[in-house]
Coordinates of C-alpha atoms (C1' of nucleotides) in Angstrom, one line a residue:
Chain A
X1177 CA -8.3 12.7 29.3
X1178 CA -11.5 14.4 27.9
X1179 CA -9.7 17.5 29.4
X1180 CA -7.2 18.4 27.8
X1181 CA -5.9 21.5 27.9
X1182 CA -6.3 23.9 24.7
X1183 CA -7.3 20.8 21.8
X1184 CA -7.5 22.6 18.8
X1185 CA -9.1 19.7 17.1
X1186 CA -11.5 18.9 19.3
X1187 CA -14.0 21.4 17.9
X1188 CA -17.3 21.7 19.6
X1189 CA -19.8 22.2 17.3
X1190 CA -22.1 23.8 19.6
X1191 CA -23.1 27.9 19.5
X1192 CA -19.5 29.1 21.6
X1193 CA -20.8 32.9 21.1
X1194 CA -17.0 33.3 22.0
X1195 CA -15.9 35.5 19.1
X1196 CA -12.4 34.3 20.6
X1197 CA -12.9 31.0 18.5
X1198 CA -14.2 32.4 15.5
X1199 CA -11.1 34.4 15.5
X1200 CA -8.8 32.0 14.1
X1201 CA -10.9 30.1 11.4
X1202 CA -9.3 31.1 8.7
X1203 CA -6.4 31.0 10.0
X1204 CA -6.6 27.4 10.9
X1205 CA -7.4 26.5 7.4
X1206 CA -4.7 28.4 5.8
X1207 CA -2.6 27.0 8.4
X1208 CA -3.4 23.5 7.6
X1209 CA -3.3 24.3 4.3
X1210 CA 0.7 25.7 4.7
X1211 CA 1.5 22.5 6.3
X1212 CA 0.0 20.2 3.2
X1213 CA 2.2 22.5 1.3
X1214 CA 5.4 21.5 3.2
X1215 CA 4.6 18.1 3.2
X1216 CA 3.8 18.1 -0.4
X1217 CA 7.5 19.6 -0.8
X1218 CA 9.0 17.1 1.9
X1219 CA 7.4 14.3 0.0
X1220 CA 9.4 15.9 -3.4
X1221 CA 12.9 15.9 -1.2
X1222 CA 13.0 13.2 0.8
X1223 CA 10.6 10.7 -1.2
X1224 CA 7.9 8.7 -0.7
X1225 CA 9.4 7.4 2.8
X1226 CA 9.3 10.7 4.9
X1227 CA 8.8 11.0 8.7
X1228 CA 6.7 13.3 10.4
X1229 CA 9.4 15.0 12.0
X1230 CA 11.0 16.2 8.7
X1231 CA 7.4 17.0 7.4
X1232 CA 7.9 19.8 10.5
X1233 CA 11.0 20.6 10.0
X1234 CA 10.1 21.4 6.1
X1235 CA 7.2 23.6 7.5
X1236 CA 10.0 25.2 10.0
X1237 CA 8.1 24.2 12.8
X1238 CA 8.6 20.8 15.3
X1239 CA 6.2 17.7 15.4
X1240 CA 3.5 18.8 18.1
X1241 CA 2.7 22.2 16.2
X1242 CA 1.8 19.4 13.1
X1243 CA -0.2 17.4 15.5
X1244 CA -2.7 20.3 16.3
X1245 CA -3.7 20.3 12.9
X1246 CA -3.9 16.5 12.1
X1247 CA -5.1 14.5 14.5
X1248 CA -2.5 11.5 12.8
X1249 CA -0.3 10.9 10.7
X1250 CA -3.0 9.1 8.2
X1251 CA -4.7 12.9 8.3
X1252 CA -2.1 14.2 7.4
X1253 CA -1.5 11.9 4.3
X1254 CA -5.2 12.2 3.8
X1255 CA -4.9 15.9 3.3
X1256 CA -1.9 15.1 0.5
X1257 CA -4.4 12.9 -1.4
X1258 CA -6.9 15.5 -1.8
X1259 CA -4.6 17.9 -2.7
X1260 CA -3.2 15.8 -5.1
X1261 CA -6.8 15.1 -6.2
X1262 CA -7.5 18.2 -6.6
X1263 CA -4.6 19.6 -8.6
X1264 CA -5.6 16.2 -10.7
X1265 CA -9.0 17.4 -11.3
X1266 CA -8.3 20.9 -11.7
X1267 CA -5.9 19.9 -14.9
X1268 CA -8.7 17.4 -16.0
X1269 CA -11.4 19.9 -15.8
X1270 CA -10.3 22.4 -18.9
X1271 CA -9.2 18.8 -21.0
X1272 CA -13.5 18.1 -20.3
X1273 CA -14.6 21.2 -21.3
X1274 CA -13.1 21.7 -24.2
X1275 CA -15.2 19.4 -25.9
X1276 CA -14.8 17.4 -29.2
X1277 CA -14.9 13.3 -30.0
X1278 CA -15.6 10.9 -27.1
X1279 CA -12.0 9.5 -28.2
X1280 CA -10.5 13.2 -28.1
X1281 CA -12.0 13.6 -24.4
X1282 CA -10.8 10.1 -23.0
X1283 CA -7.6 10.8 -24.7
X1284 CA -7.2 14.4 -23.2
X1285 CA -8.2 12.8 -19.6
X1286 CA -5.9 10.2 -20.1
X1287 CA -2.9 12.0 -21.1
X1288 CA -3.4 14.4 -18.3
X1289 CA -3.3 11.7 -15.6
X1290 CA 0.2 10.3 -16.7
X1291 CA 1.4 14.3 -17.4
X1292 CA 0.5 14.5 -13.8
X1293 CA 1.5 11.5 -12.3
X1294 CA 4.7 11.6 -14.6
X1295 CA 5.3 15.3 -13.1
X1296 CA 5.2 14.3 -9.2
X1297 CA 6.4 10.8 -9.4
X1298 CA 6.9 10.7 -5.6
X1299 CA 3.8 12.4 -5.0
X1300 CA 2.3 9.6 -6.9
X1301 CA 4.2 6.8 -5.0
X1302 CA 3.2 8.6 -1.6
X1303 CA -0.8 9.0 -2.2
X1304 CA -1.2 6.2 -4.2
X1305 CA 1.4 3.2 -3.6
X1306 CA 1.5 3.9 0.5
X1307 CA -1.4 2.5 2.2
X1308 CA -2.8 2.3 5.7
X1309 CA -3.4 -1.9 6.7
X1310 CA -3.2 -0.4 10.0
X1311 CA -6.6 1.7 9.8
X1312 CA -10.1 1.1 9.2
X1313 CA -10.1 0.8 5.8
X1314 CA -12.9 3.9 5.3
X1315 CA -10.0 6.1 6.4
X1316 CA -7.4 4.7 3.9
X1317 CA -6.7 7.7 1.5
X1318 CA -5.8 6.0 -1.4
X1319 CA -8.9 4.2 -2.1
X1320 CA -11.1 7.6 -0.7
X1321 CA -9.0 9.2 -3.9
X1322 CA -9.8 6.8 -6.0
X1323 CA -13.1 6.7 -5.1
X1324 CA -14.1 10.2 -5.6
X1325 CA -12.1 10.1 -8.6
X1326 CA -14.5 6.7 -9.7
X1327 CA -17.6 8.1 -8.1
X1328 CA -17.3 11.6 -10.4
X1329 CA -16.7 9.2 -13.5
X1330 CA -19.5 7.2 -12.6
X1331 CA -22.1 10.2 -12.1
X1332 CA -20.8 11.3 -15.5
X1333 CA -21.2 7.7 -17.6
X1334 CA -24.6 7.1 -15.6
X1335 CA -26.3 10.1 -16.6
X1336 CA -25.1 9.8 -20.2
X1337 CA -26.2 5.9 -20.5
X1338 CA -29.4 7.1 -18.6
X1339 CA -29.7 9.2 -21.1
X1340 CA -29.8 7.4 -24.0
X1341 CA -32.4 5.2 -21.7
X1342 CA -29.5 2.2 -21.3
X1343 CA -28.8 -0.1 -18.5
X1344 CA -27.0 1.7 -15.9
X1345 CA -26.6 -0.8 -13.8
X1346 CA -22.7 -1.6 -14.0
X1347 CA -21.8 2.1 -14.0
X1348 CA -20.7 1.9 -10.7
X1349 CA -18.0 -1.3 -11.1
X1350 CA -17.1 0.1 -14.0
X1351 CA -16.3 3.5 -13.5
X1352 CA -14.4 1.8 -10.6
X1353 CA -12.7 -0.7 -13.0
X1354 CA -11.8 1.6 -15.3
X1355 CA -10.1 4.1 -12.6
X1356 CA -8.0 0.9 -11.4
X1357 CA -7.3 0.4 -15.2
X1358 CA -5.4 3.7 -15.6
X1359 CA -4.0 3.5 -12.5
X1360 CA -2.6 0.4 -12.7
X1361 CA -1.4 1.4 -16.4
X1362 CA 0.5 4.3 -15.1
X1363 CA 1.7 2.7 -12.1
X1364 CA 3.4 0.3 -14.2
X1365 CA 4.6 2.6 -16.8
X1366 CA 6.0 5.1 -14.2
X1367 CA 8.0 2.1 -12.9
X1368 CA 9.2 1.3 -16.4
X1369 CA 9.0 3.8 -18.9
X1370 CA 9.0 1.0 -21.9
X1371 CA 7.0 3.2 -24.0
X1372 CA 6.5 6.7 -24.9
X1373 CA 3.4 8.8 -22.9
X1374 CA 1.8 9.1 -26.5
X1375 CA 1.8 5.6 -27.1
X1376 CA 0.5 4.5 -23.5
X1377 CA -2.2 7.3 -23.9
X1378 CA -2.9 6.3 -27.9
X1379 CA -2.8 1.9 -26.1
X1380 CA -5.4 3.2 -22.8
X1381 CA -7.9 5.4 -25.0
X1382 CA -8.4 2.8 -27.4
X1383 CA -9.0 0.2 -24.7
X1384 CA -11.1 2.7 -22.8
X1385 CA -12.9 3.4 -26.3
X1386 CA -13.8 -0.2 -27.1
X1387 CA -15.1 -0.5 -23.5
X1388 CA -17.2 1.6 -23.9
X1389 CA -18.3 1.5 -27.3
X1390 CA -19.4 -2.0 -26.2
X1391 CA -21.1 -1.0 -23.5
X1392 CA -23.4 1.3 -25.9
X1393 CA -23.8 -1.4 -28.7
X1394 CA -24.6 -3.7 -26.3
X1395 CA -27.8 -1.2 -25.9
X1396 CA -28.3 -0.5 -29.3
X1397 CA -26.8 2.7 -29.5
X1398 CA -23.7 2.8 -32.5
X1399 CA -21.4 6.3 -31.8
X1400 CA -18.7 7.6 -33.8
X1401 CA -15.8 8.1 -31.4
X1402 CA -14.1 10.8 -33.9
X1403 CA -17.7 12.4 -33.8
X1404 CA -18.2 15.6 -31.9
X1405 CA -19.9 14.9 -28.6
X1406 CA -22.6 17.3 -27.6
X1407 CA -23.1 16.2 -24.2
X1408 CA -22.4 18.8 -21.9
X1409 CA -19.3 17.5 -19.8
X1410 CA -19.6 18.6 -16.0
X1411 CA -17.3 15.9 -14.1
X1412 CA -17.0 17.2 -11.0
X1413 CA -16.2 15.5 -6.9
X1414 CA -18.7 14.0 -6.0
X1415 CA -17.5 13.1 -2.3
X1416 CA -21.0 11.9 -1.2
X1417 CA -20.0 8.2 -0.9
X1418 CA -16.7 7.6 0.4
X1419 CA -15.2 3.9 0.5
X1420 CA -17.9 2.3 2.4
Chain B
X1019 CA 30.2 -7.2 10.2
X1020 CA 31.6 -9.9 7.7
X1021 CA 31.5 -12.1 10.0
X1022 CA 28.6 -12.6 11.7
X1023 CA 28.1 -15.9 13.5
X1024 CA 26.7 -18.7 11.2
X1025 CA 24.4 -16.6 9.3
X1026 CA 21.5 -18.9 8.0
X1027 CA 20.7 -16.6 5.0
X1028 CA 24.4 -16.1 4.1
X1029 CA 24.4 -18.7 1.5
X1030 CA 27.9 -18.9 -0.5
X1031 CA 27.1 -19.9 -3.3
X1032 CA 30.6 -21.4 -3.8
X1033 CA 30.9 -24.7 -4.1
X1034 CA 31.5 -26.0 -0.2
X1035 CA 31.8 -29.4 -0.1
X1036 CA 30.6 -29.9 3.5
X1037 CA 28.2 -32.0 3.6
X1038 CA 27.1 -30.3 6.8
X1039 CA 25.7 -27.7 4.7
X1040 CA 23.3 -29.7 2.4
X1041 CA 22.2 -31.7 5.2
X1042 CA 19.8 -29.0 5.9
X1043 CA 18.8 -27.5 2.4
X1044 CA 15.6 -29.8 2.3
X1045 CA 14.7 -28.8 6.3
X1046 CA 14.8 -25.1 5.7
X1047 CA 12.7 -24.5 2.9
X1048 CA 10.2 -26.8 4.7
X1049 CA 10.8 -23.8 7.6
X1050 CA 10.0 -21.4 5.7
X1051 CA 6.8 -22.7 3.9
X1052 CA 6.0 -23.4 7.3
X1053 CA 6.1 -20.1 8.6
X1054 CA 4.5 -18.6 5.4
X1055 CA 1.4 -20.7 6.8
X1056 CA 1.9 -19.8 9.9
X1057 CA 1.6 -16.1 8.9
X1058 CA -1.4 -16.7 6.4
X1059 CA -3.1 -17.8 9.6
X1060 CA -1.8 -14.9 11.8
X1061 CA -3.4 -12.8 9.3
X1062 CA -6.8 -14.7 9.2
X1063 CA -6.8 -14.1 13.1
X1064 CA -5.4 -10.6 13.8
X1065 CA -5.9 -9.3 10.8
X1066 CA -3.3 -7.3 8.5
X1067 CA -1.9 -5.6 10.7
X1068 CA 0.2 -8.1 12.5
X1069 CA 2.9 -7.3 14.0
X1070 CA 5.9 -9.8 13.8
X1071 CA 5.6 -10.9 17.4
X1072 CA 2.1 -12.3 16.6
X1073 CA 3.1 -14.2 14.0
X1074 CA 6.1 -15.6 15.7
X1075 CA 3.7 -16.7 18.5
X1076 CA 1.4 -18.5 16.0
X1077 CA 4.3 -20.5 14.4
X1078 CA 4.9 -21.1 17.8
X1079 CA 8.7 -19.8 18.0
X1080 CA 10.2 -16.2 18.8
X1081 CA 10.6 -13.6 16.5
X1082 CA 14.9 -14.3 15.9
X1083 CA 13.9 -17.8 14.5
X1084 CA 11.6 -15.6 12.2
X1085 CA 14.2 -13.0 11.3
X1086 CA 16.8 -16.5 10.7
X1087 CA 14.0 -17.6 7.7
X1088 CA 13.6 -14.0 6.2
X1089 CA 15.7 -11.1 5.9
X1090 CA 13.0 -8.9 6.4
X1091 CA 9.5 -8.2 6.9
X1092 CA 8.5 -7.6 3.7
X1093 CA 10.6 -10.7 2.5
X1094 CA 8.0 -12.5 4.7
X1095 CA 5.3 -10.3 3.0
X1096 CA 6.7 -11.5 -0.5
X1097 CA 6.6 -15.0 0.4
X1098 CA 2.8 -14.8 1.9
X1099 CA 2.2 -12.7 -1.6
X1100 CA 4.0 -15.6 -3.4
X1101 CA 1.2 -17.8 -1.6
X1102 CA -1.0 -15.7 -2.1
X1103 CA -0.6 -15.8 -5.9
X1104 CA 0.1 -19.3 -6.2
X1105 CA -3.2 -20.2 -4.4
X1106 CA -4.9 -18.1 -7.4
X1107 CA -3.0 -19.7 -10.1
X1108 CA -4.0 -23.3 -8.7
X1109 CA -7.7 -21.9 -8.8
X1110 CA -7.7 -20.2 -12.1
X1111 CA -5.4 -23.1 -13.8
X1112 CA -8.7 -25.6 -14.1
X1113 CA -11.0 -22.7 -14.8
X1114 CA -8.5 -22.2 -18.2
X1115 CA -8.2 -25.6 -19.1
X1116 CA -11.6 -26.0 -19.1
X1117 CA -11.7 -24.4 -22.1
X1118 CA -14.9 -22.9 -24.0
X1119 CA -15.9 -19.7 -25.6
X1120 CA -14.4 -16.2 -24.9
X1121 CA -16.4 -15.0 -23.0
X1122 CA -16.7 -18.5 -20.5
X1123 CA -13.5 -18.0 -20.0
X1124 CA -13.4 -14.6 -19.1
X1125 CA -16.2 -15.2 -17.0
X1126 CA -14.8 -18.0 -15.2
X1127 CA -11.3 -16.1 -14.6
X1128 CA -13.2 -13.2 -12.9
X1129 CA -15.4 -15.3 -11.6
X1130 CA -12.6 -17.3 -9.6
X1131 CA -10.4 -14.3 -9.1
X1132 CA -13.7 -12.5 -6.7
X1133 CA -14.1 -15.9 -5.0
X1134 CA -10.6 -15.9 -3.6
X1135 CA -10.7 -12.8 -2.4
X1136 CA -14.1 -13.0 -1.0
X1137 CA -12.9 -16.3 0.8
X1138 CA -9.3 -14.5 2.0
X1139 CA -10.4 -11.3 2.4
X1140 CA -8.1 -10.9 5.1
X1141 CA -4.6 -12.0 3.2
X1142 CA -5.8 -10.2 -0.1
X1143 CA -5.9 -6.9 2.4
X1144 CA -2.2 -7.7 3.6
X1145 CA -1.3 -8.6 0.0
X1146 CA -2.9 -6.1 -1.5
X1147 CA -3.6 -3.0 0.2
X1148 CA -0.1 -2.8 2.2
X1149 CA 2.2 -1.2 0.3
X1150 CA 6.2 -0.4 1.3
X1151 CA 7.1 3.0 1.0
X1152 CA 10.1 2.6 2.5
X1153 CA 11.4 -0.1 0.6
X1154 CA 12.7 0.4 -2.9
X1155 CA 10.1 -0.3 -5.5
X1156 CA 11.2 -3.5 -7.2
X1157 CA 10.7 -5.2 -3.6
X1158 CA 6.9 -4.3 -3.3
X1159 CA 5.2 -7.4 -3.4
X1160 CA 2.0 -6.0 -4.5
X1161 CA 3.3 -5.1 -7.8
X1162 CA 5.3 -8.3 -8.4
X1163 CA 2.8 -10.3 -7.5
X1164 CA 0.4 -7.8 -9.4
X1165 CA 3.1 -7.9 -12.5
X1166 CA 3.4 -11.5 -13.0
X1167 CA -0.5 -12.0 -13.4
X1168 CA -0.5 -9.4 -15.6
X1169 CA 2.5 -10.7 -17.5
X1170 CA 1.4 -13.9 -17.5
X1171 CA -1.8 -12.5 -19.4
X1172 CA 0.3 -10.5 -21.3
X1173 CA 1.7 -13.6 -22.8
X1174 CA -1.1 -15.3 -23.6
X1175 CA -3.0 -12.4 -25.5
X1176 CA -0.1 -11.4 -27.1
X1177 CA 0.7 -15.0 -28.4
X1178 CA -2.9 -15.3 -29.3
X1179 CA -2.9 -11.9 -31.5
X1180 CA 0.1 -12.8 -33.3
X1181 CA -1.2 -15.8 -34.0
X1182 CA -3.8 -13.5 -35.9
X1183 CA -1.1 -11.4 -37.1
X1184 CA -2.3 -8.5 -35.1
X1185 CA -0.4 -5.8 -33.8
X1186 CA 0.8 -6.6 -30.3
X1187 CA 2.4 -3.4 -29.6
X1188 CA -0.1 -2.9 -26.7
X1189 CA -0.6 -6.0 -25.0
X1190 CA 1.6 -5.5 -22.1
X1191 CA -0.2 -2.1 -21.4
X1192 CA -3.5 -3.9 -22.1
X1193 CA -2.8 -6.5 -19.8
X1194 CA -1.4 -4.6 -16.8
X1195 CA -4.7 -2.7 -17.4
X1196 CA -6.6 -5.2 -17.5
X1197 CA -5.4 -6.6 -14.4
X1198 CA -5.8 -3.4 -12.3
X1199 CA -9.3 -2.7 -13.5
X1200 CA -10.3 -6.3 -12.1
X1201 CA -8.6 -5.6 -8.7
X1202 CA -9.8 -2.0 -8.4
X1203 CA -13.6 -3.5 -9.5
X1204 CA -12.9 -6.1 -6.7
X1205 CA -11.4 -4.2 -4.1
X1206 CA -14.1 -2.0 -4.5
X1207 CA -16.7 -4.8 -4.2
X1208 CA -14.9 -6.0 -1.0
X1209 CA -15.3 -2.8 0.8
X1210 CA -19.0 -2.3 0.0
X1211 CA -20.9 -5.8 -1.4
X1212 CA -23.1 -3.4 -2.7
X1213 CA -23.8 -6.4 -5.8
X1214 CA -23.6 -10.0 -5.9
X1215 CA -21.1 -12.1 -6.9
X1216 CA -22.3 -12.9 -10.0
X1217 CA -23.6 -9.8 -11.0
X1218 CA -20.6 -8.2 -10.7
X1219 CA -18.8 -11.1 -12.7
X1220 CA -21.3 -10.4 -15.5
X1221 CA -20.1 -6.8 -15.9
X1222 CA -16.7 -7.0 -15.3
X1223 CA -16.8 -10.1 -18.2
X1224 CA -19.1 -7.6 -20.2
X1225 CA -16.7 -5.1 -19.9
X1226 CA -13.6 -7.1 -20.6
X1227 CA -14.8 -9.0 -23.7
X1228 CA -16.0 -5.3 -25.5
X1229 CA -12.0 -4.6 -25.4
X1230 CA -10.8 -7.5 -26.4
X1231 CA -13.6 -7.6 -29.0
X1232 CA -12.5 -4.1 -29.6
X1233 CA -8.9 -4.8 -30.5
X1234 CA -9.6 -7.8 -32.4
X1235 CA -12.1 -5.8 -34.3
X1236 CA -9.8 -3.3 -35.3
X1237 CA -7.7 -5.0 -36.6
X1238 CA -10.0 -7.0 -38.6
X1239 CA -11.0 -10.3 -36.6
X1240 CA -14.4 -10.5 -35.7
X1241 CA -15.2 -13.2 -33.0
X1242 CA -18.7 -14.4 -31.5
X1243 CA -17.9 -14.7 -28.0
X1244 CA -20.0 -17.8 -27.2
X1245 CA -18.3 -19.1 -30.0
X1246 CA -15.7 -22.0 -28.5
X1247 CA -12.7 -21.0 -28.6
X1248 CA -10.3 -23.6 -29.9
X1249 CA -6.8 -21.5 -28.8
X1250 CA -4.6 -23.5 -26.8
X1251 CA -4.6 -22.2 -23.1
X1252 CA -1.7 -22.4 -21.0
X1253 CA -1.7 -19.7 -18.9
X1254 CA 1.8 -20.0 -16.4
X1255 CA 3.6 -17.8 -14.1
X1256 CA 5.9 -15.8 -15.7
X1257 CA 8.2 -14.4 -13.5
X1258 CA 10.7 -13.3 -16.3
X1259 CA 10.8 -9.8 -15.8
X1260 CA 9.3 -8.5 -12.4
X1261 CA 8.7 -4.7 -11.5
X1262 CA 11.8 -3.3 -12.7
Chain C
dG992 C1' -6.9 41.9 34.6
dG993 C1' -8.3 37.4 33.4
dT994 C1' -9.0 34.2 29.9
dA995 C1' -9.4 31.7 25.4
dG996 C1' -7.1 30.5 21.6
dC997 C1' -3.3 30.4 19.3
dT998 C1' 2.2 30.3 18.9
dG999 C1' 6.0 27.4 19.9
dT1000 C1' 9.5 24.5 22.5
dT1001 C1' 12.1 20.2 24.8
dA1002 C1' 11.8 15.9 26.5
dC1003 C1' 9.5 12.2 27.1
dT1004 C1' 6.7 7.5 26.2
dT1005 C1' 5.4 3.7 23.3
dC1006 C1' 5.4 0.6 19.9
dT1007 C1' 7.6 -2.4 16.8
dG1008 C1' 11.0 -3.9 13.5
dG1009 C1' 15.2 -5.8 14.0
dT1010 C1' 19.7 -7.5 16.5
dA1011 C1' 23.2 -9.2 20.0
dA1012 C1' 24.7 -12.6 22.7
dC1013 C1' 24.0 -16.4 24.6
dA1014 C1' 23.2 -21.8 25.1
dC1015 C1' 22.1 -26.4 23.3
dG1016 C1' 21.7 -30.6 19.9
dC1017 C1' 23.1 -33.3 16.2
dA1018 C1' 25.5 -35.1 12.4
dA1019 C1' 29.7 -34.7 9.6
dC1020 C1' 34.6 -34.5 9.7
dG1021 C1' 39.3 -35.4 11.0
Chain D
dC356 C1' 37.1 -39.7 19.9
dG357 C1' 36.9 -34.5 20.0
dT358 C1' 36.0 -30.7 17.0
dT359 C1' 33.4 -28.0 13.8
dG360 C1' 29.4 -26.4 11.2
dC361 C1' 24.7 -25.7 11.1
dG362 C1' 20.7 -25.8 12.8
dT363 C1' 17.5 -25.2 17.2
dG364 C1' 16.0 -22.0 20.5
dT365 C1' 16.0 -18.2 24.1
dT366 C1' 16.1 -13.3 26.7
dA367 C1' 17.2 -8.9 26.5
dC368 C1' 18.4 -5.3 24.2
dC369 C1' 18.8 -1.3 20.3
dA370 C1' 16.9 2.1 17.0
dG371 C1' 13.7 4.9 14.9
dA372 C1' 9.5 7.1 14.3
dA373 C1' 4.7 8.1 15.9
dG374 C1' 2.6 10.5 19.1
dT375 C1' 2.1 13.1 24.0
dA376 C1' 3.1 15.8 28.3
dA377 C1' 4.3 19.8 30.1
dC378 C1' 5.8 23.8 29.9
dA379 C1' 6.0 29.1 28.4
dG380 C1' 4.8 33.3 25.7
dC381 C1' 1.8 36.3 22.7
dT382 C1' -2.6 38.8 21.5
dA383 C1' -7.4 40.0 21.4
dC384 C1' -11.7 39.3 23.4
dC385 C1' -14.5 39.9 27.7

DNA sequence: GGTAGCTGTTACTTCTGGTAACACGCAACG
DNA sequence: CGTTGCGTGTTACCAGAAGTAACAGCTACC
């Protein structure tokens, strides 16, 4: 078994001086990379539901060519989260720098995630809704997503209250409460469509505001939400502490 | 395919007068509860991944007498959800009627809600964290379980705004929020138990009381939340208008 | 030239949800 | 009474999808 012929995943991190290997790095990558592509589009055609065997043919190539570059099926799905993750932070990121009120940022952040979600419904229903009872739940992607999605949020809310010397304490189930808040917000307005994006995002930023407006007046600390916020917003992934 | 030989679940609901029929009505829900139980403690043993076959073999019968009771797997999955929820409701139910301020009541929701699924962590996995891709949404029992709670909530804050003459126009949003942020907090806290119980009660009733306090604020209502709370609570399962 | 590391294929195994086809028991019905 | 309807239960199978085995060819390093 430990012998298999040609793994491609089984990389040995040692010093193989064989330039043969280093060869193909970056082609692995961009390989990988061109099949998370095709499943992306598979996901788009055939739905949430998809088998790995139209994943391949989408990619024009059959199953075992997939499974030298994901070792399972749930790596495979894994690789979807991130790059839905990423695409997700990537439109966040400009809506954070731009600046402004504390309600114009939460707003912008919130109205980006159901633009997004709203944009790649079955996307959405394949990261997010699918889930993985039949894994150790560190490898379940939706809750890595969510974490590093939490965990950026966090870093960003703990330095500000830390900043203005308040109790950080319940950053961390917060940040993670607040993620499921949205989530759940969206997954059931995706599923229903009973109100207009503006209104959901105008119903969630208020919340989101009074949350944490109590939070900081609950310190001491009393913040405009329509005044301009001057702390310098650098929400980035922060992968260092996946789900468990 | 009509015709299929005495199909248990084929109920004509046209009047047949055979008694033969009614004989059993009684005897088969008592089946099915059975089985639910019997799958609730298939999934305290094997976890939630259990395969059909297990739980057959814990109810003590083979898996056609299974598939005779529910169409489908995730018809079994609903009904352990259904279970699932009820078990909450009963648990919740006295913690509302005990009445008090705001925020004791918050607390003791939460409070209950973490205890449940710290003492089923198993099922709330099953419940919660498998999802069905592959069936169409409105069958997911995760969000109709998910969507009654949160409707029944919705209910009850929106009766109690209006009651204030508030604007209710977000409450269902709120609620299915709501609802999500306490899971996510709590699924979150299952994985890692990086916080007690209780602390993590205190900041997830912090958090929840600053939005409520929030939207009652804004629109003029200022309440102390250790203030009792004379609003009549009666919390029920609403089942009105599921996921879809 | 030999070999490592890819490219790719077809055809299989395995696992599990779900079904077909059977046989029996018991009470209602005529 | 025998028949019929509805339940009890079984074993043995089907179907579909995840994942693997075993093959063969290409190219660049050694």
């Amino acid at each position: 078994m430990s012998h298999i012929s040609r793994p491609v995943k089984a990389i040995r991190n040692q010093e193989n001086a064989d330039a043969r290997r280093e060869r193909w790095r970056g082609h692995r990558q961009a390989r990988r990379a061109e099949f998370v592509e095709a499943a992306v589009r598979a996901i788009g055609t055939y739905g949430a539901e998809v088998g790995m065997d139209d994943i391949a043919a989408e990619a024009g190539v059959s199953k075992p060519v997939l499974y030298r570059h994901f070792s399972d099926k749930s790596d495979l799905y894994l690789a979807v989260g991130e790059w839905g993750t990423k695409l997700l932070m990537e439109r966040i990121k400009p809506a954070l720098e731009e600046g402004g009120s504390a309600r114009e940022r939460i707003r912008r952040i919130v109205s980006t995630y159901l633009s997004v979600i709203e944009e790649y419904p079955e996307l959405y229903r394949f990261v997010v809704r699918r889930n993985f009872a039949d894994r150790p739940v560190h490898t379940d992607p939706v809750s890595t997503e969510k974490t590093i999605i939490a965990n950026s949020l966090s870093r960003l809310l703990g330095e500000y209250l830390r900043s203005l010397d308040l109790d950080s304490g319940g950053v961390e189930a917060w940040s993670h409460g607040l993620v499921g808040m949205v989530q759940a917000s969206g997954d059931w307005w995706l599923e229903r469509h009973s109100m207009s994006r503006d209104d959901l995002t105008d119903y969630l930023t208020k919340i989101i505001w009074f949350a944490i407006d109590g939070v900081l007046r609950s310190g001491g600390v009393v913040l405009d939400p329509d005044e301009p916020l001057e702390f310098p917003p650098d929400l980035e992934l922060v992968e260092g502490e996946g789900p468990r």
